[in-house]
Structure formats: C-alpha cells, structure tokens
C-alpha cells in the first residue's frame, strides 16, 4: 500500500521533509514554510500567479471534470438538471445542498418572490446614472448600494440573516437587471408580477409594454430558464473567487456581490459571448470562415467562445445551449449567425490546431446567439449571467463564512522592487528616469 505522502529533499541543505498528501491529491502549501536553510529563514513559498494549480478552498457545491467534460451541482449532472429542473429549484439545490420536496419548493418560491420588489429610493438612485450607462455598471453600483438599505446584512455569522440576504439577492437581481435595461431604453419601470414564474416575471419586467398582463412565450421562458440553470455556478471561477475573497474580510454580502459582478463584467469572463457575436458579425458569411480560421491558426486572432481553462473537452453546457438555440429559433426565427458558428465549429473540430490543443466550444459560443435572437442588446449579456450566478455566489459565500479553515484572503508576494534607498530633497534630485512599471508616461 503506497504511503499517502510526498518526500522533498532540499538540495541546499540535504535535509529531507515528508508532507502528507490529503484527500483530492492536495499538499498544503504551508508545509513548504518548514523548508529553511536556518531557523531565521522565512521558509519556501509556492508561486502560482492566476491560481492555475492552487486550491483555495474545499467545496461541496460544484464538481467539474474538465477532461471528461463533466459538470455537476451537488452531485447532479447538469444535463439532468437542464432537462428536468427549473432555475429556482436548481438555486435551492445549490444554496441548500438538496433538491426540495413540494412543500419546501413552494416555501422557497414564496420566499424569493416576497423579495422581488426594491425600495423606491433604489429607482431614484438608478435614475442618477447617465442616459447611456452600461446596464452591468448600473447593476454593480446598485447592488453595492443595497448594503446601505440592509444594514442587518452585516450579521454574517447569523444563519437567519444569511438566509434572508440570500432570498433578497436572488429575488431582487432580476428586478434590478430589468430596471437597468428599461432605463437604458428610456422605458418606464415594470413592477414585478409574482403570478408569473421567476423567469417569466423577469421577461415581463423587461418587455411589458401597454398590455395589462404580460404573457411570456413558454418556449422563450423555458429557454432562458435553462440558460439560468447552466450559469448558476461553476466552482472557483473569477467572480466566485472575488465573492469569496472580498467576503473573507467579513463585509456584508451585498458589497461582496458587487465585487463579484465587477469581476463578471470583464471581457474574459461574463463578456466573452459578446465577443463571439462581434467575431461572427465580422466574419459576416459562411464563405469567410476559412479566412478567420487561417488568422486564428497564425496566432493573429483568438477564436472567441473556444477553449477553457478547465474543460479540455466539449463544455457540457455548450451542447445544451446549442440544442436550445434551435428551440428558440422556432419562435424568433433563425439568427443567421448560427450558420457561421456551425461552420466555424465544424472546421475547428476537424483541424489539428484545435484538436491538438483540445480547444472545444465553451458555454459562450452559442449563448449570445440565443440572447440576440430573443432581442437582448449585447450590453445585457453579462447581466443575464449575473442573475443566476447570484445563487452560486451566495452558496459559495455561505460555505466560506462557515468554513473554520478560512481566514481573510491575503496572498503572499515575491518582492522584486528597489532595495533600500533614502529620501533626498526635491531640489537636489535628478530628473526621474522613465520606468517600465510606471502607470503612465505623461505627467
Ligand atoms: N483560439 C485560438 N487559440 C486558442 C484559444 C482560442 N480561443 N484558446 C486557447 N488557444 C491556444 C493558445 O494560444 C495556446 O496555444 P499554444 O500552446 O500554441 O501557445 C493553447 O491553445 C492553450 O491555451 P491557453 O491560453 O494556455 O489556455 P488558458 O487556459 O490560459 O485560456 C481561455 C483559456 C482564456 C478561455 C482561452 O481559451 C481563450 O482566450 N478563449 C477565448 C475567450 C473565451 O471564449 N472565453 C470564455 C471562457 S468561458 C467563460 O468564462 C464563461
């Protein structure tokens, strides 16, 4: 029986160290501090920019096997949830760890819907944004502002408070997202209609015009709900890491969620599907696809919506999104960009450049095409991501708060700056030399 440990020999001293290998093939980085040349030495550190090989937590929420293309929430395959569940039920599963029975589902739905309204002052607050404000910037700022409306949210170690803030955040996200959209269009706000489903109500708050009651198209409502299920959590991605890291300072969850939304705003994260649409529009026609592939292979361009840090196989979410696209087109008519996307995928999956690098479509390759067909402007794409991801953020945040191993997140650094130097009077200093690390070369 092999021993579950690793032996490290420090060739500087000849000393030998034995560190345990814990569950999941993990060696604690802090063991390396024991490796010293003398007792006054700091010890060794591990260096891992972008955390490519560092686990920051133990989590029971989401499992990904990137080589096999597997994604599970609390043990349930994403394919089964996308086919049989709805977003609110999946959010319950993610937040609470188990699927609800009928009684618990109804209570959960009621509890979330109780919190779909926002304080009237929030409306005034949002009206303060410039007429062309990006909806994701508005969402980020407004969620941060919510912390001032709910000072009780500071009681992060109180279970009831955590439950309440979780319901509030999941319930209010669609309302604020829709308000940001309406404001950017110069349209009046639409108040929540709690007779509708979670997703149906969101569509109503977005698209209701003069009709007394908005009736969402059931196919589009279901398609958006499936997209919400697919985006609900994805373990330690950039925005979830932001949620946990900012939350580790014990700030309230609204402030931490604002940080997570800021992380999601970036083009390498929640903004990638917009880049896919821009790329497809630039290609313009199926006949121009080989030209784009040529540019990608020569290193001139990235094939947006392809590749993933974790998946080295077809992203299981992308398969479901692709199928959903055709259901949406039955109602909206075909988005012509799908033909270009399909041709790109066909050529890429046969080409050695992509095959050898294990580059497959990710969730963003087809999602923007659906959103565009449903009439969403590209600026709303990251907002549509933030709505369902809120359940994942809150589950991950609560897991972090209750984890006795967690402390304030505070990485180490390797200092590579100037050695000690002394202050001199300004009149006696030479003209400063321009440095590579300067923020700007102008005064
Ligand atoms: N197009 C062309 N080549 C690519 C692409 C791509 N989309 N992605 C990776 N490669 C190449 C790299 O150039 C590299 O080639 P090399 O070995 O010759 O140097 C090789 O494949 C390995 O790629 P890495 O950059 O090491 O992969 P990494 O894990 O760092 O990056 C990422 C992952 C950022 C997603 C990358 O694949 C990418 O930029 N894709 C396009 C943007 C995108 O779709 N992002 C959405 C991700 S999903 C999400 O966040 C919800």
CSV table of C-alpha atoms and ligand atoms in Angstrom, one decimal:
chain,number,residue,atom,x,y,z
A,1,UNK,CA,0.0,0.0,0.0
A,2,UNK,CA,1.7,3.2,-1.1
A,3,UNK,CA,2.1,5.8,1.6
A,4,UNK,CA,0.0,9.0,1.2
A,5,UNK,CA,2.9,11.4,1.5
A,6,UNK,CA,5.5,13.2,-0.5
A,7,UNK,CA,9.2,13.4,0.3
A,8,UNK,CA,11.0,16.6,-0.5
A,9,UNK,CA,14.8,16.9,-0.4
A,10,UNK,CA,16.2,20.4,-0.1
A,11,UNK,CA,19.4,20.3,-2.1
A,12,UNK,CA,20.7,23.4,-0.4
A,13,UNK,CA,20.9,21.7,3.0
A,14,UNK,CA,20.5,18.0,2.1
A,15,UNK,CA,17.5,17.9,4.6
A,16,UNK,CA,14.6,15.6,3.8
A,17,UNK,CA,10.9,16.5,4.6
A,18,UNK,CA,7.8,14.4,4.4
A,19,UNK,CA,4.4,16.0,3.8
A,20,UNK,CA,1.0,14.3,3.8
A,21,UNK,CA,-1.0,14.1,0.6
A,22,UNK,CA,-4.5,14.9,1.7
A,23,UNK,CA,-7.9,13.9,0.1
A,24,UNK,CA,-8.1,15.2,-3.5
A,25,UNK,CA,-4.3,14.9,-4.1
A,26,UNK,CA,-3.6,18.0,-2.1
A,27,UNK,CA,-0.4,19.1,-0.4
A,28,UNK,CA,-0.7,22.1,1.9
A,29,UNK,CA,1.4,25.0,0.7
A,30,UNK,CA,2.1,26.0,4.3
A,31,UNK,CA,4.3,22.8,4.7
A,32,UNK,CA,6.8,24.5,2.4
A,33,UNK,CA,7.4,27.1,5.1
A,34,UNK,CA,9.1,24.3,7.1
A,35,UNK,CA,11.9,24.1,4.5
A,36,UNK,CA,14.5,26.5,5.8
A,37,UNK,CA,18.2,27.0,5.4
A,38,UNK,CA,18.5,28.2,9.0
A,39,UNK,CA,16.0,28.9,11.9
A,40,UNK,CA,15.7,32.6,11.0
A,41,UNK,CA,14.9,31.8,7.3
A,42,UNK,CA,11.3,32.6,6.2
A,43,UNK,CA,11.0,29.2,4.5
A,44,UNK,CA,9.9,28.4,1.0
A,45,UNK,CA,6.7,29.7,-0.7
A,46,UNK,CA,4.8,28.4,-3.6
A,47,UNK,CA,4.4,30.8,-6.5
A,48,UNK,CA,1.2,30.5,-8.6
A,49,UNK,CA,0.1,33.6,-10.5
A,50,UNK,CA,-3.6,33.3,-11.5
A,51,UNK,CA,-4.0,30.2,-9.2
A,52,UNK,CA,-3.6,27.8,-12.0
A,53,UNK,CA,-2.7,25.0,-9.7
A,54,UNK,CA,-3.8,26.2,-6.2
A,55,UNK,CA,-7.0,25.1,-4.4
A,56,UNK,CA,-8.2,28.0,-2.3
A,57,UNK,CA,-11.0,26.1,-0.5
A,58,UNK,CA,-12.7,22.8,0.0
A,59,UNK,CA,-16.2,22.9,-1.6
A,60,UNK,CA,-19.2,20.6,-1.7
A,61,UNK,CA,-21.1,22.7,-4.3
A,62,UNK,CA,-20.0,22.1,-7.9
A,63,UNK,CA,-17.9,19.3,-9.4
A,64,UNK,CA,-16.1,19.7,-12.7
A,65,UNK,CA,-14.0,17.1,-14.6
A,66,UNK,CA,-12.5,19.2,-17.4
A,67,UNK,CA,-11.0,16.2,-19.2
A,68,UNK,CA,-14.3,14.3,-19.4
A,69,UNK,CA,-16.5,17.4,-19.9
A,70,UNK,CA,-18.5,16.7,-16.7
A,71,UNK,CA,-20.3,19.4,-14.6
A,72,UNK,CA,-22.5,18.5,-11.6
A,73,UNK,CA,-24.2,20.7,-9.0
A,74,UNK,CA,-24.3,18.9,-5.6
A,75,UNK,CA,-23.7,15.6,-7.4
A,76,UNK,CA,-26.5,16.1,-10.0
A,77,UNK,CA,-25.4,16.1,-13.7
A,78,UNK,CA,-26.0,19.4,-15.4
A,79,UNK,CA,-27.8,17.6,-18.3
A,80,UNK,CA,-30.4,16.2,-15.9
A,81,UNK,CA,-31.0,19.5,-14.3
A,82,UNK,CA,-31.3,21.3,-17.6
A,83,UNK,CA,-33.8,18.8,-18.8
A,84,UNK,CA,-35.9,18.3,-15.7
A,85,UNK,CA,-35.4,21.1,-13.2
A,86,UNK,CA,-36.1,24.8,-13.3
A,87,UNK,CA,-33.8,27.6,-12.2
A,88,UNK,CA,-35.5,28.3,-8.8
A,89,UNK,CA,-35.3,24.6,-7.9
A,90,UNK,CA,-31.7,24.4,-9.0
A,91,UNK,CA,-30.9,27.5,-7.0
A,92,UNK,CA,-32.4,25.8,-3.9
A,93,UNK,CA,-30.2,22.8,-4.6
A,94,UNK,CA,-27.1,24.9,-4.9
A,95,UNK,CA,-27.8,27.0,-1.8
A,96,UNK,CA,-29.2,24.3,0.4
A,97,UNK,CA,-27.4,21.2,-0.9
A,98,UNK,CA,-30.5,19.0,-1.6
A,99,UNK,CA,-33.4,19.1,-4.0
A,100,UNK,CA,-36.6,20.4,-2.3
A,101,UNK,CA,-39.8,18.4,-1.9
A,102,UNK,CA,-43.1,20.1,-2.9
A,103,UNK,CA,-43.6,21.8,0.5
A,104,UNK,CA,-40.0,23.2,0.6
A,105,UNK,CA,-40.1,24.2,-3.1
A,106,UNK,CA,-43.3,26.2,-2.6
A,107,UNK,CA,-42.0,27.9,0.5
A,108,UNK,CA,-38.7,28.7,-1.3
A,109,UNK,CA,-40.6,30.2,-4.3
A,110,UNK,CA,-42.8,32.2,-2.0
A,111,UNK,CA,-39.8,33.4,0.0
A,112,UNK,CA,-37.9,34.5,-3.2
A,113,UNK,CA,-41.0,36.2,-4.7
A,114,UNK,CA,-41.5,38.1,-1.4
A,115,UNK,CA,-38.3,39.9,-2.2
A,116,UNK,CA,-38.7,40.8,-5.8
A,117,UNK,CA,-39.7,44.4,-5.0
A,118,UNK,CA,-37.0,47.0,-4.4
A,119,UNK,CA,-37.1,50.2,-2.2
A,120,UNK,CA,-38.5,53.1,-4.2
A,121,UNK,CA,-35.3,55.1,-3.4
A,122,UNK,CA,-33.4,52.5,-5.5
A,123,UNK,CA,-35.3,53.6,-8.5
A,124,UNK,CA,-34.3,57.2,-7.8
A,125,UNK,CA,-30.7,56.0,-7.3
A,126,UNK,CA,-30.7,54.3,-10.7
A,127,UNK,CA,-32.1,57.4,-12.4
A,128,UNK,CA,-28.9,59.1,-11.4
A,129,UNK,CA,-26.9,57.1,-13.9
A,130,UNK,CA,-26.1,58.8,-17.2
A,131,UNK,CA,-28.6,58.1,-20.0
A,132,UNK,CA,-26.1,55.7,-21.8
A,133,UNK,CA,-24.9,53.9,-18.7
A,134,UNK,CA,-23.9,50.2,-19.3
A,135,UNK,CA,-26.5,48.0,-17.5
A,136,UNK,CA,-23.8,45.9,-15.9
A,137,UNK,CA,-22.2,49.0,-14.4
A,138,UNK,CA,-25.6,50.0,-13.1
A,139,UNK,CA,-26.2,46.6,-11.6
A,140,UNK,CA,-22.8,46.6,-10.0
A,141,UNK,CA,-23.3,50.0,-8.4
A,142,UNK,CA,-26.9,49.4,-7.4
A,143,UNK,CA,-26.1,46.0,-5.7
A,144,UNK,CA,-23.4,47.8,-3.7
A,145,UNK,CA,-25.9,50.5,-2.7
A,146,UNK,CA,-28.3,47.8,-1.4
A,147,UNK,CA,-25.9,47.2,1.5
A,148,UNK,CA,-26.9,50.6,2.8
A,149,UNK,CA,-30.6,49.6,2.7
A,150,UNK,CA,-30.0,46.4,4.7
A,151,UNK,CA,-27.5,47.2,7.5
A,152,UNK,CA,-28.7,43.9,9.2
A,153,UNK,CA,-26.7,42.1,6.4
A,154,UNK,CA,-23.6,42.8,8.4
A,155,UNK,CA,-24.5,39.9,10.8
A,156,UNK,CA,-22.8,37.4,8.5
A,157,UNK,CA,-22.4,34.8,11.2
A,158,UNK,CA,-26.2,34.7,11.9
A,159,UNK,CA,-27.8,31.9,9.9
A,160,UNK,CA,-31.2,33.7,9.7
A,161,UNK,CA,-29.5,36.8,8.4
A,162,UNK,CA,-27.6,34.8,5.7
A,163,UNK,CA,-30.9,33.2,4.7
A,164,UNK,CA,-32.7,36.5,4.4
A,165,UNK,CA,-29.9,38.2,2.3
A,166,UNK,CA,-29.8,35.1,0.0
A,167,UNK,CA,-33.5,35.3,-0.7
A,168,UNK,CA,-33.3,39.1,-1.1
A,169,UNK,CA,-30.4,38.9,-3.5
A,170,UNK,CA,-31.8,36.1,-5.7
A,171,UNK,CA,-35.2,37.8,-5.7
A,172,UNK,CA,-34.0,41.3,-6.5
A,173,UNK,CA,-31.4,40.6,-9.1
A,174,UNK,CA,-34.0,40.2,-12.0
A,175,UNK,CA,-35.8,43.4,-10.9
A,176,UNK,CA,-32.6,45.4,-10.9
A,177,UNK,CA,-31.4,43.9,-14.1
A,178,UNK,CA,-34.7,44.7,-15.8
A,179,UNK,CA,-34.7,48.2,-14.4
A,180,UNK,CA,-31.2,48.8,-15.8
A,181,UNK,CA,-32.4,47.6,-19.2
A,182,UNK,CA,-35.6,49.7,-19.1
A,183,UNK,CA,-33.7,52.8,-18.1
A,184,UNK,CA,-31.1,52.4,-20.9
A,185,UNK,CA,-34.0,52.3,-23.3
A,186,UNK,CA,-35.9,55.2,-21.8
A,187,UNK,CA,-38.8,53.0,-20.9
A,188,UNK,CA,-40.8,53.1,-17.6
A,189,UNK,CA,-40.1,50.5,-15.0
A,190,UNK,CA,-42.3,47.5,-14.7
A,191,UNK,CA,-43.1,46.2,-11.2
A,192,UNK,CA,-42.7,42.5,-10.5
A,193,UNK,CA,-45.7,40.2,-11.3
A,194,UNK,CA,-45.5,37.4,-8.8
A,195,UNK,CA,-48.2,35.4,-10.6
A,196,UNK,CA,-45.5,34.6,-13.2
A,197,UNK,CA,-42.6,32.2,-12.8
A,198,UNK,CA,-39.2,33.6,-11.7
A,199,UNK,CA,-38.1,33.8,-15.3
A,200,UNK,CA,-41.5,34.7,-16.7
A,201,UNK,CA,-41.6,37.7,-14.3
A,202,UNK,CA,-38.1,38.8,-15.5
A,203,UNK,CA,-39.4,38.7,-19.1
A,204,UNK,CA,-42.4,40.7,-18.0
A,205,UNK,CA,-40.3,43.4,-16.3
A,206,UNK,CA,-38.1,43.6,-19.4
A,207,UNK,CA,-40.6,43.6,-22.2
A,208,UNK,CA,-44.1,44.5,-21.0
A,209,UNK,CA,-45.5,47.5,-22.8
A,210,UNK,CA,-49.1,48.7,-22.7
A,211,UNK,CA,-50.8,45.3,-22.1
A,212,UNK,CA,-52.4,44.8,-18.7
A,213,UNK,CA,-50.7,41.5,-18.1
A,214,UNK,CA,-47.6,40.2,-19.9
A,215,UNK,CA,-47.8,36.7,-21.1
A,216,UNK,CA,-44.3,35.2,-21.7
A,217,UNK,CA,-43.8,32.9,-24.6
A,218,UNK,CA,-43.4,29.5,-22.9
A,219,UNK,CA,-40.6,28.4,-25.3
A,220,UNK,CA,-38.6,31.5,-24.6
A,221,UNK,CA,-39.3,31.4,-20.9
A,222,UNK,CA,-38.1,27.8,-20.7
A,223,UNK,CA,-35.0,28.6,-22.9
A,224,UNK,CA,-34.0,31.4,-20.6
A,225,UNK,CA,-34.7,29.3,-17.5
A,226,UNK,CA,-32.4,26.6,-19.0
A,227,UNK,CA,-29.7,29.2,-19.6
A,228,UNK,CA,-30.1,30.3,-16.0
A,229,UNK,CA,-29.6,26.7,-14.8
A,230,UNK,CA,-26.4,26.4,-16.9
A,231,UNK,CA,-25.0,29.6,-15.4
A,232,UNK,CA,-25.9,29.1,-11.8
A,233,UNK,CA,-22.5,28.0,-10.5
A,234,UNK,CA,-19.1,27.0,-11.9
A,235,UNK,CA,-16.8,26.4,-8.8
A,236,UNK,CA,-13.9,28.8,-8.3
A,237,UNK,CA,-14.2,31.0,-11.4
A,238,UNK,CA,-13.0,34.6,-11.4
A,239,UNK,CA,-16.2,36.2,-10.0
A,240,UNK,CA,-16.8,33.5,-7.4
A,241,UNK,CA,-13.2,33.9,-6.3
A,242,UNK,CA,-13.9,37.6,-6.0
A,243,UNK,CA,-17.0,36.9,-3.9
A,244,UNK,CA,-15.1,34.7,-1.5
A,245,UNK,CA,-12.0,36.9,-1.4
A,246,UNK,CA,-13.9,40.1,-0.7
A,247,UNK,CA,-16.4,38.3,1.6
A,248,UNK,CA,-13.4,36.9,3.6
A,249,UNK,CA,-13.0,40.4,5.1
A,250,UNK,CA,-16.4,39.8,6.7
A,251,UNK,CA,-18.1,42.6,4.7
A,252,UNK,CA,-21.8,42.2,4.1
A,253,UNK,CA,-22.9,40.0,1.1
A,254,UNK,CA,-24.2,42.9,-1.0
A,255,UNK,CA,-20.8,44.6,-1.1
A,256,UNK,CA,-19.2,41.2,-1.9
A,257,UNK,CA,-21.7,40.5,-4.6
A,258,UNK,CA,-21.0,44.0,-6.1
A,259,UNK,CA,-17.3,42.8,-6.3
A,260,UNK,CA,-18.3,39.5,-7.9
A,261,UNK,CA,-20.4,41.4,-10.5
A,262,UNK,CA,-17.4,43.7,-11.2
A,263,UNK,CA,-15.3,40.6,-11.9
A,264,UNK,CA,-18.0,39.1,-14.2
A,265,UNK,CA,-18.2,42.4,-16.2
A,266,UNK,CA,-14.7,41.7,-17.7
A,267,UNK,CA,-14.5,40.5,-21.4
A,268,UNK,CA,-12.5,37.4,-20.3
A,269,UNK,CA,-15.4,36.3,-18.1
A,270,UNK,CA,-19.0,37.3,-18.5
A,271,UNK,CA,-18.3,39.4,-21.5
A,272,UNK,CA,-17.0,36.6,-23.8
A,273,UNK,CA,-20.3,35.9,-25.5
A,274,UNK,CA,-20.5,39.5,-26.7
A,275,UNK,CA,-17.0,39.0,-28.3
A,276,UNK,CA,-18.3,35.9,-30.0
A,277,UNK,CA,-21.2,37.9,-31.6
A,278,UNK,CA,-18.8,40.6,-32.7
A,279,UNK,CA,-16.5,38.0,-34.2
A,280,UNK,CA,-19.4,36.3,-36.1
A,281,UNK,CA,-20.6,39.6,-37.4
A,282,UNK,CA,-17.1,40.5,-38.6
A,283,UNK,CA,-16.9,37.1,-40.4
A,284,UNK,CA,-20.2,38.0,-42.0
A,285,UNK,CA,-20.7,35.0,-44.1
A,286,UNK,CA,-20.0,31.2,-44.1
A,287,UNK,CA,-17.7,31.6,-47.1
A,288,UNK,CA,-15.4,33.8,-45.0
A,289,UNK,CA,-14.9,31.2,-42.2
A,290,UNK,CA,-11.7,29.6,-43.6
A,291,UNK,CA,-10.1,33.1,-43.7
A,292,UNK,CA,-10.9,33.5,-40.0
A,293,UNK,CA,-9.6,30.0,-39.2
A,294,UNK,CA,-6.4,30.9,-41.0
A,295,UNK,CA,-5.9,34.1,-38.9
A,296,UNK,CA,-6.5,32.1,-35.7
A,297,UNK,CA,-4.0,29.4,-36.7
A,298,UNK,CA,-1.4,32.1,-37.5
A,299,UNK,CA,-1.8,33.5,-34.0
A,300,UNK,CA,-3.3,36.7,-35.3
A,301,UNK,CA,-6.7,36.1,-33.6
A,302,UNK,CA,-8.4,34.1,-30.9
A,303,UNK,CA,-11.4,32.0,-31.8
A,304,UNK,CA,-13.8,33.5,-29.3
A,305,UNK,CA,-16.1,31.1,-27.5
A,306,UNK,CA,-13.5,28.3,-27.9
A,307,UNK,CA,-11.1,26.9,-25.2
A,308,UNK,CA,-11.4,26.9,-21.5
A,309,UNK,CA,-9.1,26.9,-18.5
A,310,UNK,CA,-10.7,23.8,-17.1
A,311,UNK,CA,-12.5,22.0,-19.9
A,312,UNK,CA,-10.2,20.1,-22.3
A,313,UNK,CA,-13.3,18.5,-23.9
A,314,UNK,CA,-16.6,19.8,-25.2
A,315,UNK,CA,-18.1,22.1,-22.5
A,316,UNK,CA,-21.2,20.2,-21.4
A,317,UNK,CA,-23.1,23.5,-21.2
A,318,UNK,CA,-22.3,24.3,-24.8
A,319,UNK,CA,-24.0,21.2,-26.0
A,320,UNK,CA,-27.2,22.1,-24.2
A,321,UNK,CA,-27.1,25.8,-25.3
A,322,UNK,CA,-26.7,24.7,-29.0
A,323,UNK,CA,-29.8,22.5,-28.7
A,324,UNK,CA,-31.7,25.3,-27.0
A,325,UNK,CA,-30.8,27.7,-29.8
A,326,UNK,CA,-33.0,25.7,-32.3
A,327,UNK,CA,-35.9,25.7,-29.9
A,328,UNK,CA,-35.7,29.5,-29.6
A,329,UNK,CA,-35.4,29.9,-33.4
A,330,UNK,CA,-38.7,28.1,-33.8
A,331,UNK,CA,-40.3,31.2,-32.1
A,332,UNK,CA,-38.0,34.1,-33.0
A,333,UNK,CA,-36.8,32.9,-36.5
A,334,UNK,CA,-33.3,31.8,-37.1
A,335,UNK,CA,-30.4,34.1,-36.1
A,336,UNK,CA,-28.3,33.9,-39.3
A,337,UNK,CA,-25.1,34.0,-37.2
A,338,UNK,CA,-25.8,30.3,-36.2
A,339,UNK,CA,-24.7,29.1,-39.7
A,340,UNK,CA,-21.4,30.9,-39.4
A,341,UNK,CA,-20.9,29.5,-35.8
A,342,UNK,CA,-21.7,25.9,-37.0
A,343,UNK,CA,-19.3,26.2,-39.9
A,344,UNK,CA,-16.6,27.5,-37.5
A,345,UNK,CA,-17.2,24.6,-35.1
A,346,UNK,CA,-17.2,22.1,-38.0
A,347,UNK,CA,-13.9,23.2,-39.4
A,348,UNK,CA,-12.3,23.7,-35.9
A,349,UNK,CA,-13.2,20.3,-34.7
A,350,UNK,CA,-11.6,18.7,-37.7
A,351,UNK,CA,-8.4,20.8,-37.7
A,352,UNK,CA,-5.3,19.6,-36.0
A,353,UNK,CA,-4.5,23.1,-34.5
A,354,UNK,CA,-7.7,22.9,-32.4
A,355,UNK,CA,-7.7,19.1,-31.8
A,356,UNK,CA,-4.1,19.0,-30.6
A,357,UNK,CA,-4.8,21.9,-28.2
A,358,UNK,CA,-8.1,20.4,-27.0
A,359,UNK,CA,-10.0,23.5,-28.0
A,360,UNK,CA,-13.7,23.0,-28.0
A,361,UNK,CA,-16.7,25.3,-27.9
A,362,UNK,CA,-17.4,26.7,-24.4
A,363,UNK,CA,-20.7,27.9,-23.0
A,364,UNK,CA,-20.3,31.3,-24.6
A,365,UNK,CA,-20.0,30.1,-28.2
A,366,UNK,CA,-23.8,29.8,-28.7
A,367,UNK,CA,-25.4,31.7,-25.7
A,368,UNK,CA,-25.0,35.1,-27.3
A,369,UNK,CA,-26.7,33.9,-30.5
A,370,UNK,CA,-29.8,32.9,-28.4
A,371,UNK,CA,-29.8,36.2,-26.4
A,372,UNK,CA,-29.6,38.2,-29.6
A,373,UNK,CA,-32.4,36.2,-31.2
A,374,UNK,CA,-34.5,36.9,-28.1
A,375,UNK,CA,-34.0,40.6,-28.6
A,376,UNK,CA,-31.4,41.4,-25.9
A,377,UNK,CA,-28.8,44.0,-26.7
A,378,UNK,CA,-25.2,42.8,-26.2
A,379,UNK,CA,-24.8,45.1,-23.2
A,380,UNK,CA,-27.3,42.8,-21.4
A,381,UNK,CA,-25.4,39.6,-21.9
A,382,UNK,CA,-23.3,39.8,-18.7
A,383,UNK,CA,-26.3,41.0,-16.8
A,384,UNK,CA,-28.1,37.8,-17.9
A,385,UNK,CA,-25.1,35.8,-16.5
A,386,UNK,CA,-25.2,37.7,-13.1
A,387,UNK,CA,-28.9,36.8,-12.4
A,388,UNK,CA,-28.5,33.1,-12.0
A,389,UNK,CA,-24.8,33.2,-10.8
A,390,UNK,CA,-26.1,35.0,-7.7
A,391,UNK,CA,-27.3,31.7,-6.2
A,392,UNK,CA,-23.8,30.2,-6.8
A,393,UNK,CA,-22.1,33.3,-5.3
A,394,UNK,CA,-24.3,33.2,-2.2
A,395,UNK,CA,-23.8,29.4,-1.7
A,396,UNK,CA,-20.1,29.8,-2.1
A,397,UNK,CA,-20.0,32.8,0.2
A,398,UNK,CA,-22.0,31.0,2.9
A,399,UNK,CA,-19.7,28.0,2.6
A,400,UNK,CA,-16.7,30.3,3.1
A,401,UNK,CA,-18.3,32.0,6.1
A,402,UNK,CA,-18.9,28.7,7.9
A,403,UNK,CA,-15.5,27.1,7.0
A,404,UNK,CA,-13.3,27.1,10.1
A,405,UNK,CA,-10.2,26.8,7.8
A,406,UNK,CA,-10.9,30.1,6.1
A,407,UNK,CA,-9.4,33.4,7.1
A,408,UNK,CA,-9.1,36.8,5.4
A,409,UNK,CA,-7.8,36.1,1.9
A,410,UNK,CA,-4.4,37.5,1.7
A,411,UNK,CA,-1.9,36.1,-0.7
A,412,UNK,CA,1.9,36.5,-0.4
A,413,UNK,CA,4.0,38.2,-3.0
A,414,UNK,CA,7.6,37.9,-4.3
A,415,UNK,CA,9.0,41.4,-3.9
A,416,UNK,CA,11.1,42.4,-7.0
A,417,UNK,CA,11.3,46.1,-6.4
A,418,UNK,CA,14.1,48.5,-5.3
A,419,UNK,CA,16.4,47.7,-2.4
A,420,UNK,CA,16.6,50.2,0.5
A,421,UNK,CA,17.2,53.8,-0.7
A,422,UNK,CA,17.0,57.2,1.1
A,423,UNK,CA,14.8,60.2,0.7
A,424,UNK,CA,16.5,63.3,-0.8
A,425,UNK,CA,15.2,67.0,-1.0
A,426,UNK,CA,13.2,67.6,-4.2
A,427,UNK,CA,15.6,70.4,-5.4
A,428,UNK,CA,18.6,68.0,-5.4
A,429,UNK,CA,17.0,65.1,-7.3
A,430,UNK,CA,17.9,64.3,-10.9
A,431,UNK,CA,15.2,64.1,-13.5
A,432,UNK,CA,13.3,60.8,-12.8
A,433,UNK,CA,14.0,58.1,-15.4
A,434,UNK,CA,11.0,56.6,-17.1
A,435,UNK,CA,10.3,53.2,-15.7
A,436,UNK,CA,8.7,50.3,-17.4
A,437,UNK,CA,6.3,49.8,-14.5
A,438,UNK,CA,5.1,53.4,-14.5
A,439,UNK,CA,1.3,53.8,-14.6
A,440,UNK,CA,1.6,56.5,-17.3
A,441,UNK,CA,4.4,58.2,-19.1
A,442,UNK,CA,2.8,61.6,-19.0
A,443,UNK,CA,2.9,63.9,-16.0
B,1,LIG,N1,-8.4,30.5,-30.1
B,1,LIG,C1,-7.2,30.1,-30.6
B,1,LIG,N2,-6.2,29.5,-29.9
B,1,LIG,C2,-6.5,29.3,-28.6
B,1,LIG,C3,-7.7,29.7,-28.0
B,1,LIG,C4,-8.7,30.3,-28.8
B,1,LIG,N3,-9.9,30.6,-28.3
B,1,LIG,N4,-7.7,29.4,-26.7
B,1,LIG,C5,-6.5,28.9,-26.4
B,1,LIG,N5,-5.8,28.8,-27.6
B,1,LIG,C6,-4.4,28.3,-27.7
B,1,LIG,C7,-3.4,29.1,-27.0
B,1,LIG,O1,-2.9,30.1,-27.9
B,1,LIG,C8,-2.4,28.1,-26.7
B,1,LIG,O2,-1.6,27.7,-27.8
B,1,LIG,P1,-0.1,27.4,-27.7
B,1,LIG,O3,0.0,26.2,-26.9
B,1,LIG,O4,0.4,27.3,-29.1
B,1,LIG,O5,0.6,28.6,-27.0
B,1,LIG,C9,-3.2,26.8,-26.3
B,1,LIG,O6,-4.4,27.0,-27.1
B,1,LIG,C10,-3.5,26.7,-24.8
B,1,LIG,O7,-4.3,27.8,-24.4
B,1,LIG,P2,-4.1,28.7,-23.1
B,1,LIG,O8,-4.1,30.1,-23.5
B,1,LIG,O9,-2.9,28.1,-22.3
B,1,LIG,O10,-5.4,28.3,-22.3
B,1,LIG,P3,-5.9,29.1,-21.0
B,1,LIG,O11,-6.5,28.0,-20.1
B,1,LIG,O12,-4.9,30.0,-20.4
B,1,LIG,O13,-7.1,30.0,-21.6
B,1,LIG,C11,-9.2,30.8,-22.3
B,1,LIG,C12,-8.4,29.7,-21.5
B,1,LIG,C13,-8.9,32.2,-21.6
B,1,LIG,C14,-10.7,30.6,-22.1
B,1,LIG,C15,-8.8,30.8,-23.7
B,1,LIG,O14,-9.1,29.6,-24.3
B,1,LIG,C16,-9.5,31.9,-24.5
B,1,LIG,O15,-9.0,33.1,-24.5
B,1,LIG,N6,-10.6,31.6,-25.2
B,1,LIG,C17,-11.4,32.7,-25.9
B,1,LIG,C18,-12.2,33.5,-25.0
B,1,LIG,C19,-13.4,32.8,-24.4
B,1,LIG,O16,-14.1,32.2,-25.1
B,1,LIG,N7,-13.6,32.9,-23.1
B,1,LIG,C20,-14.8,32.4,-22.4
B,1,LIG,C21,-14.4,31.3,-21.5
B,1,LIG,S1,-15.8,30.5,-20.7
B,1,LIG,C22,-16.3,31.6,-19.5
B,1,LIG,O17,-15.5,32.3,-18.9
B,1,LIG,C23,-17.7,31.6,-19.1
